[in-house]
Tab-separated table of C-alpha atoms in Angstrom:
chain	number	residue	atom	x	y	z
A	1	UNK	CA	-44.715	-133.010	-77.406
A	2	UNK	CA	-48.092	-134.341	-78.574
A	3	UNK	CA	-49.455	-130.634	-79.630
A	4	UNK	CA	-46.890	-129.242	-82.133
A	5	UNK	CA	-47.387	-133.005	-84.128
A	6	UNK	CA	-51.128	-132.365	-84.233
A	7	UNK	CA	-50.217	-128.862	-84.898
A	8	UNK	CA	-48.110	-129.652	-87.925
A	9	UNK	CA	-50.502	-132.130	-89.172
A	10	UNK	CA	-53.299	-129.749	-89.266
A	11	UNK	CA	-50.982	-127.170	-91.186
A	12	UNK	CA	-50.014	-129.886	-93.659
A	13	UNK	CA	-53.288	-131.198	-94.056
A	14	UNK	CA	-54.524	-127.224	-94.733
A	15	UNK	CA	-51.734	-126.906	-97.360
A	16	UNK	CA	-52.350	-129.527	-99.211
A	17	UNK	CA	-55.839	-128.489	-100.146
A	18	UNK	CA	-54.917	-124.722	-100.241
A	19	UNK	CA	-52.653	-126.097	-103.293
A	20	UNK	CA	-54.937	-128.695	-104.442
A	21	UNK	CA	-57.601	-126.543	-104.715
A	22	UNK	CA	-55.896	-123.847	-105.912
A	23	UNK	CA	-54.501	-125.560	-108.965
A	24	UNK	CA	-58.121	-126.824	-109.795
A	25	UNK	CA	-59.365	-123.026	-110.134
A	26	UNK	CA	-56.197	-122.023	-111.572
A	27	UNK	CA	-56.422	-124.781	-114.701
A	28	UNK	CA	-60.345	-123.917	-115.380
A	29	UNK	CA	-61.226	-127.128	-113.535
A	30	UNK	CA	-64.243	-125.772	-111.495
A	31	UNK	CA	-66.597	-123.578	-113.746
A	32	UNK	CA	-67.715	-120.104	-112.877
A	33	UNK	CA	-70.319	-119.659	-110.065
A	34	UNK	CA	-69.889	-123.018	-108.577
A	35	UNK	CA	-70.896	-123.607	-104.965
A	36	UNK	CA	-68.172	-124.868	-102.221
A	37	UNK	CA	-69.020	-126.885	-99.158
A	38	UNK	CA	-66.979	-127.424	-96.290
A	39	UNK	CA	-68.176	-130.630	-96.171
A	40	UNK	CA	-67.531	-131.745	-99.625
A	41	UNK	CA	-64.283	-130.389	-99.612
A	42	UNK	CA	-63.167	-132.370	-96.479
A	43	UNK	CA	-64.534	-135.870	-98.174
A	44	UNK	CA	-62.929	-135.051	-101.314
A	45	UNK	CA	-59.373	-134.525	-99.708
A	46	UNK	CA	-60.448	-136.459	-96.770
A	47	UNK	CA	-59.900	-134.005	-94.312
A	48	UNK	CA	-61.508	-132.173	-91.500
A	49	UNK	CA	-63.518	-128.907	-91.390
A	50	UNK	CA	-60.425	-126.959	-89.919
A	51	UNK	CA	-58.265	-127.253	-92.903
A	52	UNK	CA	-60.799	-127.128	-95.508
A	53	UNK	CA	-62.195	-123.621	-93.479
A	54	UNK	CA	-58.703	-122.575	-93.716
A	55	UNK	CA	-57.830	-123.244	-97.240
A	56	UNK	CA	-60.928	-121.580	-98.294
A	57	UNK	CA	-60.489	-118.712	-96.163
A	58	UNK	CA	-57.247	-118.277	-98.283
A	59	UNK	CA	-58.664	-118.757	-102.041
A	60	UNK	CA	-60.879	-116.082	-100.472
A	61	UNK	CA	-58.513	-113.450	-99.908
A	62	UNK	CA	-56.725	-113.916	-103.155
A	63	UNK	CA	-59.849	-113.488	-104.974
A	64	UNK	CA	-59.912	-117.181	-106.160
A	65	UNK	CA	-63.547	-117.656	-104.399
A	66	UNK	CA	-66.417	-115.669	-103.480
A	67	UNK	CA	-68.165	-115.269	-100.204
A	68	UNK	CA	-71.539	-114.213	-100.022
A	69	UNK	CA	-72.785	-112.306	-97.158
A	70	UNK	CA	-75.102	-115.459	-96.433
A	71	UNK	CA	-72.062	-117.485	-96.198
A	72	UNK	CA	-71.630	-119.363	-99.975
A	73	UNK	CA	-68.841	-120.079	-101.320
A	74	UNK	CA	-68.535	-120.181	-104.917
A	75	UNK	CA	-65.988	-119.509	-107.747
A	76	UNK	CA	-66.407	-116.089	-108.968
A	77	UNK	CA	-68.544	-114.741	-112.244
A	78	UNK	CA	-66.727	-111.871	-113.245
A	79	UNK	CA	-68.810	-108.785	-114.515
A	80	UNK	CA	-67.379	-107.061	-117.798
A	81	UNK	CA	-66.235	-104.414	-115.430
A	82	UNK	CA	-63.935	-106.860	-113.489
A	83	UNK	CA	-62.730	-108.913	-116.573
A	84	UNK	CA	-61.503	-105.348	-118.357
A	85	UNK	CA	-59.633	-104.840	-114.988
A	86	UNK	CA	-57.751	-108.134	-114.692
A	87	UNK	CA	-57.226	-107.863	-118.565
A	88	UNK	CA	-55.633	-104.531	-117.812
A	89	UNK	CA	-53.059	-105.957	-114.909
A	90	UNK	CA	-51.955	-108.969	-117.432
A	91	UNK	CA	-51.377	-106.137	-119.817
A	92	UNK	CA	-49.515	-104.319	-117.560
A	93	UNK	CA	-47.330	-106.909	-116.210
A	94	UNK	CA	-46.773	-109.691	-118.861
A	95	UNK	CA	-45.038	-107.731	-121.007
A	96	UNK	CA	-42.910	-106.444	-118.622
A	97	UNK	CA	-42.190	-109.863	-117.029
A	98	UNK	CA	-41.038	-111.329	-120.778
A	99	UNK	CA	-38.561	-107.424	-121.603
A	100	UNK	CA	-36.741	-108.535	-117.900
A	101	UNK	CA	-36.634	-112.190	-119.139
A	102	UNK	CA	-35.523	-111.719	-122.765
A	103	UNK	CA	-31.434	-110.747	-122.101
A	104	UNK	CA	-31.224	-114.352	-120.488
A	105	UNK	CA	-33.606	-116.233	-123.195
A	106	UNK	CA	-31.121	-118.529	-124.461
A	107	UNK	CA	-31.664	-121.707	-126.967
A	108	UNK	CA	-32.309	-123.996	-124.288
A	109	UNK	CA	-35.283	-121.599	-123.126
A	110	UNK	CA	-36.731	-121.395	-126.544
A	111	UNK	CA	-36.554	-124.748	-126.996
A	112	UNK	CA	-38.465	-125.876	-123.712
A	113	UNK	CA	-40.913	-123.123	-124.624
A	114	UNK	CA	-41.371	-124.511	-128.630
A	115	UNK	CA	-42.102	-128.239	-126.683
A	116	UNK	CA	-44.534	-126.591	-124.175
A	117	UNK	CA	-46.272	-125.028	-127.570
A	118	UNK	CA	-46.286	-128.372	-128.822
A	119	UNK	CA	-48.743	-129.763	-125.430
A	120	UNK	CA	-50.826	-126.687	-126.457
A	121	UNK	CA	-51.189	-128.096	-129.385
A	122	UNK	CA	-52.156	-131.573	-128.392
A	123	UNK	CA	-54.288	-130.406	-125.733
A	124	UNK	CA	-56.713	-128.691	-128.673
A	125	UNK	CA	-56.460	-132.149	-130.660
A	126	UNK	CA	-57.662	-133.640	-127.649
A	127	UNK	CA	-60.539	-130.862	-127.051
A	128	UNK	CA	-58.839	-131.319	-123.299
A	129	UNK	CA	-59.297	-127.445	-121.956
A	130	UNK	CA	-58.327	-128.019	-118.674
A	131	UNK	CA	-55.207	-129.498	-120.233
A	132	UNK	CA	-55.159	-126.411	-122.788
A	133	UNK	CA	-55.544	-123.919	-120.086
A	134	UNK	CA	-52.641	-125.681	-117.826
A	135	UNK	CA	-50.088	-125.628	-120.848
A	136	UNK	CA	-51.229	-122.238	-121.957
A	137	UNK	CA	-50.417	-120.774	-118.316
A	138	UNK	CA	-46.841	-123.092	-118.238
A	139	UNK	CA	-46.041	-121.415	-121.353
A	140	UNK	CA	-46.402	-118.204	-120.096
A	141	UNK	CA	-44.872	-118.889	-116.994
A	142	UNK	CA	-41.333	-120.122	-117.929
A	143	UNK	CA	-40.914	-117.589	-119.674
A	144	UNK	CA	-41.411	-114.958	-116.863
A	145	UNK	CA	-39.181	-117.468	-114.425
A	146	UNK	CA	-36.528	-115.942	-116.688
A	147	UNK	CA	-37.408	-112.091	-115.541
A	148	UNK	CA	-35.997	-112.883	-112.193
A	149	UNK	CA	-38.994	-110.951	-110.772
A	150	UNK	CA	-40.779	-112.752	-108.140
A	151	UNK	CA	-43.024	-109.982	-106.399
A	152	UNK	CA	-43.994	-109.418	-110.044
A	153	UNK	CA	-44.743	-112.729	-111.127
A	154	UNK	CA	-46.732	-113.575	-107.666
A	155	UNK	CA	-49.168	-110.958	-108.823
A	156	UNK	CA	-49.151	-112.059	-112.091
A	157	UNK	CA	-50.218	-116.158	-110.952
A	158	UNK	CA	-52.999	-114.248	-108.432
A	159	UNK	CA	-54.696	-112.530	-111.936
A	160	UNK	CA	-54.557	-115.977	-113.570
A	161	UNK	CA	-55.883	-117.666	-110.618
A	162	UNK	CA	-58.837	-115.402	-110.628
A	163	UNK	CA	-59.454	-115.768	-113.871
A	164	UNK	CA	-59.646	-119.419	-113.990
A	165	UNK	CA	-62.966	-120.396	-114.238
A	166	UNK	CA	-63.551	-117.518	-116.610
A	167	UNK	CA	-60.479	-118.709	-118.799
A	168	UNK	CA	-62.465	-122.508	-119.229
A	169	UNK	CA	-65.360	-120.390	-120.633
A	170	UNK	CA	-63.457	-118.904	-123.179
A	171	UNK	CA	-62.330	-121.839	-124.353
A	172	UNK	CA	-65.362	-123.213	-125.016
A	173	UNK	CA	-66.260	-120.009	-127.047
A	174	UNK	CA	-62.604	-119.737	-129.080
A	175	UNK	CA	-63.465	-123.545	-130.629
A	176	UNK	CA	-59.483	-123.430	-131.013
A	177	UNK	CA	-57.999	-125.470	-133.748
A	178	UNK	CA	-54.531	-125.093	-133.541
A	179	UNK	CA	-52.289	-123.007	-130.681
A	180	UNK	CA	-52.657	-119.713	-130.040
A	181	UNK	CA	-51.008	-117.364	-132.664
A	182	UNK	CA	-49.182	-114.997	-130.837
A	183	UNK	CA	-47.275	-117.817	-129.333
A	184	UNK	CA	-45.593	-118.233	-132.153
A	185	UNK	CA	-44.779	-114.067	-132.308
A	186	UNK	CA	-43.288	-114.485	-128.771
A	187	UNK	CA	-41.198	-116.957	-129.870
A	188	UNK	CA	-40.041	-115.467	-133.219
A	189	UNK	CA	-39.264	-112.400	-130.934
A	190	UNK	CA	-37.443	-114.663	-128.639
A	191	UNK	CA	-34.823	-115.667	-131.435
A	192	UNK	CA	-34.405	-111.884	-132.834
A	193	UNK	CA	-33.928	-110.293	-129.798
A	194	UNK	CA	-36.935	-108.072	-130.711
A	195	UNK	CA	-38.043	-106.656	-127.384
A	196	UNK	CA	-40.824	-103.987	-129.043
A	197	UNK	CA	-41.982	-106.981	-130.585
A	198	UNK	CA	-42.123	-109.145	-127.805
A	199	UNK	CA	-44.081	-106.720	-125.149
A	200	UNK	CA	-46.754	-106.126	-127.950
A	201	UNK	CA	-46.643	-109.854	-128.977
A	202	UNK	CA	-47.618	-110.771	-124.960
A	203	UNK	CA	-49.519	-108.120	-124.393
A	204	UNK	CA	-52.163	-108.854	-126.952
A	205	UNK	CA	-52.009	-113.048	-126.331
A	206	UNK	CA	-52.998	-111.735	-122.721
A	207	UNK	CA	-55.632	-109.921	-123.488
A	208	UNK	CA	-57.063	-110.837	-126.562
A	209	UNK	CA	-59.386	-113.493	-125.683
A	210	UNK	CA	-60.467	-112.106	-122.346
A	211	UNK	CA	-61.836	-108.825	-124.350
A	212	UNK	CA	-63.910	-111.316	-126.310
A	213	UNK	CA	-65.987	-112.467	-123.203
A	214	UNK	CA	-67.279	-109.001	-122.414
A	215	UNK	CA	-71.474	-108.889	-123.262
């Protein structure tokens, strides 16, 4: 009876920093090309090696770290190549997420969407990016909740979660003053029903930036 409980523990305990972690990368909160330890990982969520191993080996495998063949472990820094492609998939997919969610984009939507705008724009008073970044991607993301699409939208958070660390660099090169433009575009095509406008609207607040990072 002792086993399974140190089982479950374990599986808690890897969880929790596979989320913790994960979030961190997600929001721009570890820059690109920064090193990993085991070791540091277990004293900063004061766990042992088998959970930390574990929760890395995950961020791994969704592209969210990089292995080296000696072993590091450190966020990724994309090539142009690799940005292009990931710039390519949010193309592909945002717009298609908001068309499924725009028949059931209702007042109450719009107006959770116009307060989320509103962080945005406190975040960028604040010069907070990983605040900026985190209200950016909730923006996005209650929006596509409305497409009913999960496969869809699981891909879509794996993108963003690679692009993380790449998404606090362009922050620091955008010097933003006020929220992002084409949020206000979505949201204009929100109230008219304007689907054409809505795709090309997402489609170009997705991709926008990222095209300005390429050398």
């Amino acid at each position: 009876m002792i086993a399974p409980r140190i089982q479950d523990s374990s599986a808690a305990a890897h969880e929790r920093v596979y989320r913790a972690l994960r979030t961190r990368i997600m929001h721009g909160e570890i820059p690109p090309g920064e090193a990993l330890t085991l070791r540091g990982i277990g004293k900063t969520y004061d766990v042992s090696m088998t959970p930390a191993r574990e929760a890395i080996r995950r961020l791994v495998a969704e592209g969210a770290l990089f292995l080296s063949s000696s072993g590091r472990v450190s966020t990724p820094e994309l090539t142009n190549e690799r940005i292009e492609e990931l710039a390519t998939l949010r193309a592909l997919l945002e717009p298609e997420l908001a068309s499924r969610a725009l028949p059931r984009a209702h007042f109450a939507l719009i107006d959770r969407l116009e307060t989320i705008n509103h962080g945005v724009s406190q975040a960028i008073q604040r010069q907070d990016a990983t605040a900026y970044i985190r209200m950016n991607l909730e923006f996005h993301r209650t929006l596509y909740l409305r497409a009913q699409a999960p496969a869809m939208l699981a891909m879509t958070e794996t993108v963003w979660l690679q692009l993380g660390p790449t998404m606090r660099a362009l922050y620091g090169r955008l010097r933003r003053t006020e929220p992002p433009y084409h949020h206000k575009l979505i949201l204009a095509a929100l109230k008219a029903g304007d689907e054409p406008g809505l795709r090309l609207a997402v489609r170009t607040d997705s991709t926008q930036g990222l095209r300005m990072l390429k050398g």
